[in-house]
PDB file of C-alpha atoms and ligand atoms in Angstrom:
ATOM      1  CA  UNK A  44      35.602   7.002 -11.508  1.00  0.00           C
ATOM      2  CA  UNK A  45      38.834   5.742 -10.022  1.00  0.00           C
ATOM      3  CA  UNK A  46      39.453   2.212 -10.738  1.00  0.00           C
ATOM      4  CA  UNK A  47      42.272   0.368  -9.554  1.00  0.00           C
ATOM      5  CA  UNK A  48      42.960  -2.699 -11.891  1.00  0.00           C
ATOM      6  CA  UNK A  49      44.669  -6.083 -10.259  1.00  0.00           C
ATOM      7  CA  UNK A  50      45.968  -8.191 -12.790  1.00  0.00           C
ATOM      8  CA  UNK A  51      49.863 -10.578 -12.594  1.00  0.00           C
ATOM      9  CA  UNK A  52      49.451 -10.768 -16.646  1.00  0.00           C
ATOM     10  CA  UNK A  53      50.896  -7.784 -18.063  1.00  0.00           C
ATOM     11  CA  UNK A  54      48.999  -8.396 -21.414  1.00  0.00           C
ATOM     12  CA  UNK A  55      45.615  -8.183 -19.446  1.00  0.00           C
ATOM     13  CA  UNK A  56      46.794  -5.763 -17.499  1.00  0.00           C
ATOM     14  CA  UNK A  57      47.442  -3.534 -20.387  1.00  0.00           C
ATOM     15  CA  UNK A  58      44.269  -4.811 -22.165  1.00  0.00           C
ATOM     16  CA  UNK A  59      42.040  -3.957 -18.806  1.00  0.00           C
ATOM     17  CA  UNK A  60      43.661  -0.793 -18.830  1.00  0.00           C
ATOM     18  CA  UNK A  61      42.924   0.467 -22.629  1.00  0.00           C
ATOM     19  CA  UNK A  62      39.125  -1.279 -22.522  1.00  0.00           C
ATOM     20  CA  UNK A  63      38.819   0.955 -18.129  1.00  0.00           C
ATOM     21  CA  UNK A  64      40.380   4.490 -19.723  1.00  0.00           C
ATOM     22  CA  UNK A  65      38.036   4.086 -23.201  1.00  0.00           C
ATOM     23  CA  UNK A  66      34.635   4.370 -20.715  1.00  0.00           C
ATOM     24  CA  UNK A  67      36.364   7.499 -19.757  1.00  0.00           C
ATOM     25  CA  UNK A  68      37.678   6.297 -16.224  1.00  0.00           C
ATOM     26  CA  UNK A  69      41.152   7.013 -14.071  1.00  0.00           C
ATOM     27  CA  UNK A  70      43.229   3.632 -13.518  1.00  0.00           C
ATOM     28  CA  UNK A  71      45.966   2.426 -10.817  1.00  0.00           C
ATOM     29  CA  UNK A  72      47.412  -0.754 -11.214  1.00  0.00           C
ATOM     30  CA  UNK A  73      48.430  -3.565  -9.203  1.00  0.00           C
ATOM     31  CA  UNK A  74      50.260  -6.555 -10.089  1.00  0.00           C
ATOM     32  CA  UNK A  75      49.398  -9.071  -6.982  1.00  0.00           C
ATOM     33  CA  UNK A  76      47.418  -9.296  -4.203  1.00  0.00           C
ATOM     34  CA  UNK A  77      49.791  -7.722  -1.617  1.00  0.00           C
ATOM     35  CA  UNK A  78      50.402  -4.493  -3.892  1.00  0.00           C
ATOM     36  CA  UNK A  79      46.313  -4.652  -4.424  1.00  0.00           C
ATOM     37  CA  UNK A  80      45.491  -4.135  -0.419  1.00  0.00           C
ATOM     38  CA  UNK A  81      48.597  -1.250  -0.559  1.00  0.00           C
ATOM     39  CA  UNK A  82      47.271   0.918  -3.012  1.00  0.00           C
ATOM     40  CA  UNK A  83      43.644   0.346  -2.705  1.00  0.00           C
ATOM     41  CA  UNK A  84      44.216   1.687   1.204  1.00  0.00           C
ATOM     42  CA  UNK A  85      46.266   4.492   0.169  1.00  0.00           C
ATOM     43  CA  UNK A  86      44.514   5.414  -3.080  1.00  0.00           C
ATOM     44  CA  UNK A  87      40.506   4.747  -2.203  1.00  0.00           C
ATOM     45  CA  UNK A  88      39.340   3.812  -5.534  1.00  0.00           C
ATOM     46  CA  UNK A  89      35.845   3.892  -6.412  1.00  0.00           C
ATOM     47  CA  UNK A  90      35.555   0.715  -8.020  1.00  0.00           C
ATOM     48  CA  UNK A  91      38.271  -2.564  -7.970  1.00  0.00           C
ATOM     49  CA  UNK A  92      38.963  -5.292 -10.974  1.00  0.00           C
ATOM     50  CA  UNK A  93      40.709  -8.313  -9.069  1.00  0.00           C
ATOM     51  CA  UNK A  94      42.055 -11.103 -10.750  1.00  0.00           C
ATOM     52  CA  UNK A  95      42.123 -14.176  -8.425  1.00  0.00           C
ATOM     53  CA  UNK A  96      45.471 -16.370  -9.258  1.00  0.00           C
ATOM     54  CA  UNK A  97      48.396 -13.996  -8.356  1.00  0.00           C
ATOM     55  CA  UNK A  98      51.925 -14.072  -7.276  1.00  0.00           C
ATOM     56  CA  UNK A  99      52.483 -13.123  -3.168  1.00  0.00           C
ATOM     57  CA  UNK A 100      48.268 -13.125  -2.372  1.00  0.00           C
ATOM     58  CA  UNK A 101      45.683 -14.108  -4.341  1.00  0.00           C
ATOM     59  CA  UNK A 102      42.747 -12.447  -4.944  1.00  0.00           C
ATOM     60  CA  UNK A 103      40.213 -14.237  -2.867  1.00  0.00           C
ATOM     61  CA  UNK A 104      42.475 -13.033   0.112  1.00  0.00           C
ATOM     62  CA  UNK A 105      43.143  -9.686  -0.816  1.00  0.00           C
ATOM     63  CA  UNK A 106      39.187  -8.948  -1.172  1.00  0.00           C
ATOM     64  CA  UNK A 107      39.152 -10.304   2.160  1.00  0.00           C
ATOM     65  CA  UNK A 108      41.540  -8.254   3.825  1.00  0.00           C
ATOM     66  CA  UNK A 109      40.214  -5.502   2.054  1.00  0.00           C
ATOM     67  CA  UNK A 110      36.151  -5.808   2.882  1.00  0.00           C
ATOM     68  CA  UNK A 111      37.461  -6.527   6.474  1.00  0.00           C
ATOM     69  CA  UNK A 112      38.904  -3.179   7.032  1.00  0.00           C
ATOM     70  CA  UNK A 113      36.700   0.037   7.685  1.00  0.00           C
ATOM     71  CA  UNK A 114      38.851   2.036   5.085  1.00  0.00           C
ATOM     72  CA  UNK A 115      37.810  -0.253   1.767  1.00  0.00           C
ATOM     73  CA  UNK A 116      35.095  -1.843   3.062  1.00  0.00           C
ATOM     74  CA  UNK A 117      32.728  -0.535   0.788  1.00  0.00           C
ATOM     75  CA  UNK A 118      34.646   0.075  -2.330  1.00  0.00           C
ATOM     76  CA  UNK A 119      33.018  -2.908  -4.666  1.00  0.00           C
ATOM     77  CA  UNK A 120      35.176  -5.815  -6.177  1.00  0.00           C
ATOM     78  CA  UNK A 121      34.461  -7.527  -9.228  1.00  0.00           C
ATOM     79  CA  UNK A 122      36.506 -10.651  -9.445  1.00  0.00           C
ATOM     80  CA  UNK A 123      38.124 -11.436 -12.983  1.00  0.00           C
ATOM     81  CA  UNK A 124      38.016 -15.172 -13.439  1.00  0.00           C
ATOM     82  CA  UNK A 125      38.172 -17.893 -15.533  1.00  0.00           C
ATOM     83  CA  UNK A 126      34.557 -18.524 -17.412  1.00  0.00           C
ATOM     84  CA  UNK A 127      34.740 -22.665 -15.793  1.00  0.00           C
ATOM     85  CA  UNK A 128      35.216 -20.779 -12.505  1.00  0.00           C
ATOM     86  CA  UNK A 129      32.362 -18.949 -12.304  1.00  0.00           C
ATOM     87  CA  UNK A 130      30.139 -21.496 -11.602  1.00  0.00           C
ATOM     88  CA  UNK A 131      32.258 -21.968  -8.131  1.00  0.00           C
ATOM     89  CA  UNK A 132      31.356 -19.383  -6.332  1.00  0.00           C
ATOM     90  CA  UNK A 133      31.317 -20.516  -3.341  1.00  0.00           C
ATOM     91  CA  UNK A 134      34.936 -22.207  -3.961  1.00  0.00           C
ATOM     92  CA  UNK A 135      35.652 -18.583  -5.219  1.00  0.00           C
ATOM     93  CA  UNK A 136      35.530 -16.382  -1.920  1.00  0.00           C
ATOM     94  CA  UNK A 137      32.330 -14.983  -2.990  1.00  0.00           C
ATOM     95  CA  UNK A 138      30.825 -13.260  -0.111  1.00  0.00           C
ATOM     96  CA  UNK A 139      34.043 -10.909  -0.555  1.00  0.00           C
ATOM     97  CA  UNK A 140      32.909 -10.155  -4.020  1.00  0.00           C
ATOM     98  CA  UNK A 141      30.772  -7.928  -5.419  1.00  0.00           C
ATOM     99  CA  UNK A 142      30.576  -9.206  -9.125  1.00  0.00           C
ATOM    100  CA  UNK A 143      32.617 -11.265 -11.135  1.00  0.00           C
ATOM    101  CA  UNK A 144      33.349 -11.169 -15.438  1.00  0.00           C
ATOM    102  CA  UNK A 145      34.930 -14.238 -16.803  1.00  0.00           C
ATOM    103  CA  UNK A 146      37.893 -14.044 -19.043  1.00  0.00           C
ATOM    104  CA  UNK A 147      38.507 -14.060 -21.778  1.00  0.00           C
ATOM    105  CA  UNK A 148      36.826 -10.425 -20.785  1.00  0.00           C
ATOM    106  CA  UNK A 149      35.278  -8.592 -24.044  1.00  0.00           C
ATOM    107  CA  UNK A 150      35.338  -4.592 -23.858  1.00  0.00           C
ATOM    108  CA  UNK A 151      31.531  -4.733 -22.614  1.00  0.00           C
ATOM    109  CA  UNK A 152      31.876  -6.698 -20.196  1.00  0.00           C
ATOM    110  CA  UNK A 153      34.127  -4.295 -18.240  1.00  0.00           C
ATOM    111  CA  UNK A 154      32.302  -1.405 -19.118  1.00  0.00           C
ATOM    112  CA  UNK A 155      28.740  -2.802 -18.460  1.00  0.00           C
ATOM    113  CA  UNK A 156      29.983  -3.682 -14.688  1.00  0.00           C
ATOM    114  CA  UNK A 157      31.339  -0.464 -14.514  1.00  0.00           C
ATOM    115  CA  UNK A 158      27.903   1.555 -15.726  1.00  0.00           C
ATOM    116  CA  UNK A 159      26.218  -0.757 -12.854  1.00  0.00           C
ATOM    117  CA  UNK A 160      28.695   0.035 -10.143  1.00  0.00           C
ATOM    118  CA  UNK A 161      28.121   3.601 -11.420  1.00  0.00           C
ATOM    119  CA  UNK A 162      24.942   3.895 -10.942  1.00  0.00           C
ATOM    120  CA  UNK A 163      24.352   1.748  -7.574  1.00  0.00           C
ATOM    121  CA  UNK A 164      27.066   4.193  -6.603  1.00  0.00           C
ATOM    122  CA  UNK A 165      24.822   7.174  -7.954  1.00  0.00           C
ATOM    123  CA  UNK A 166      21.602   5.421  -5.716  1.00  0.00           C
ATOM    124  CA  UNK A 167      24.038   5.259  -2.846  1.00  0.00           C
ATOM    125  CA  UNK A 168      25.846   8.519  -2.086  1.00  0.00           C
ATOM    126  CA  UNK A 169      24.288  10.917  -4.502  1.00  0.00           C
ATOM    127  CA  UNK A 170      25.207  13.942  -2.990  1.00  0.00           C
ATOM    128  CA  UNK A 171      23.931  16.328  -6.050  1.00  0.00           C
ATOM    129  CA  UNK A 172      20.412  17.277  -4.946  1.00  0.00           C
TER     130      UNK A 172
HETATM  131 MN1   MN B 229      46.534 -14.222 -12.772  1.00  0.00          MN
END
């Protein structure tokens, strides 16, 4: 898969990236929300990892913008948050997310979600028969 990684940390960012490309996926990268809603439009990944607190636009309104246009609309976004976070949801934007993975994020986590994704996707659009 394609999988377009948000993320204003550039330690995470390069962490995210290592733990996406070791399950054997493609990355882009984005480094705040504006950038995020930019490439996902141009690029149409199959699967995005958002971080929320960002420079420019935050996550929560990125997914927004992007779930509200017919171009992204149905690319999934798993939210990268803080673990105390998580049990805001609602505080959280999270009828404009898909999933979320608290940080600190372990290599499993990442690649579990993705498996999921994978195979909801495989459910979804299999076009193989
Ligand atoms: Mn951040």
């Amino acid at each position: 898969m394609k999988i377009l990684i948000v993320e204003d940390n550039e330690d995470n960012l390069k962490l995210f990236k290592v733990i996406v490309e070791s399950g054997g996926h493609a990355t882009i990268l984005a480094r705040d929300g504006e950038e995020a809603v930019e490439t996902a439009k141009r690029e149409i990944p199959d699967l995005i990892l958002m971080d929320i607190k960002m420079p420019k636009m935050n996550g929560i309104n990125a997914a927004k913008i992007l779930k509200s246009e017919q171009s992204t609309a149905k690319i999934p976004i798993i939210a990268l948050t803080a673990y105390a976070m998580i049990e805001e949801k609602e505080k959280l934007g999270g009828e404009w997310f898909d999933g979320y993975i608290a940080k600190p994020v372990g290599v499993k986590d990442i690649l579990k979600v993705i498996d999921e994704i994978t195979q909801q996707k495989g459910e979804r659009y299999d076009t193989t028969a």
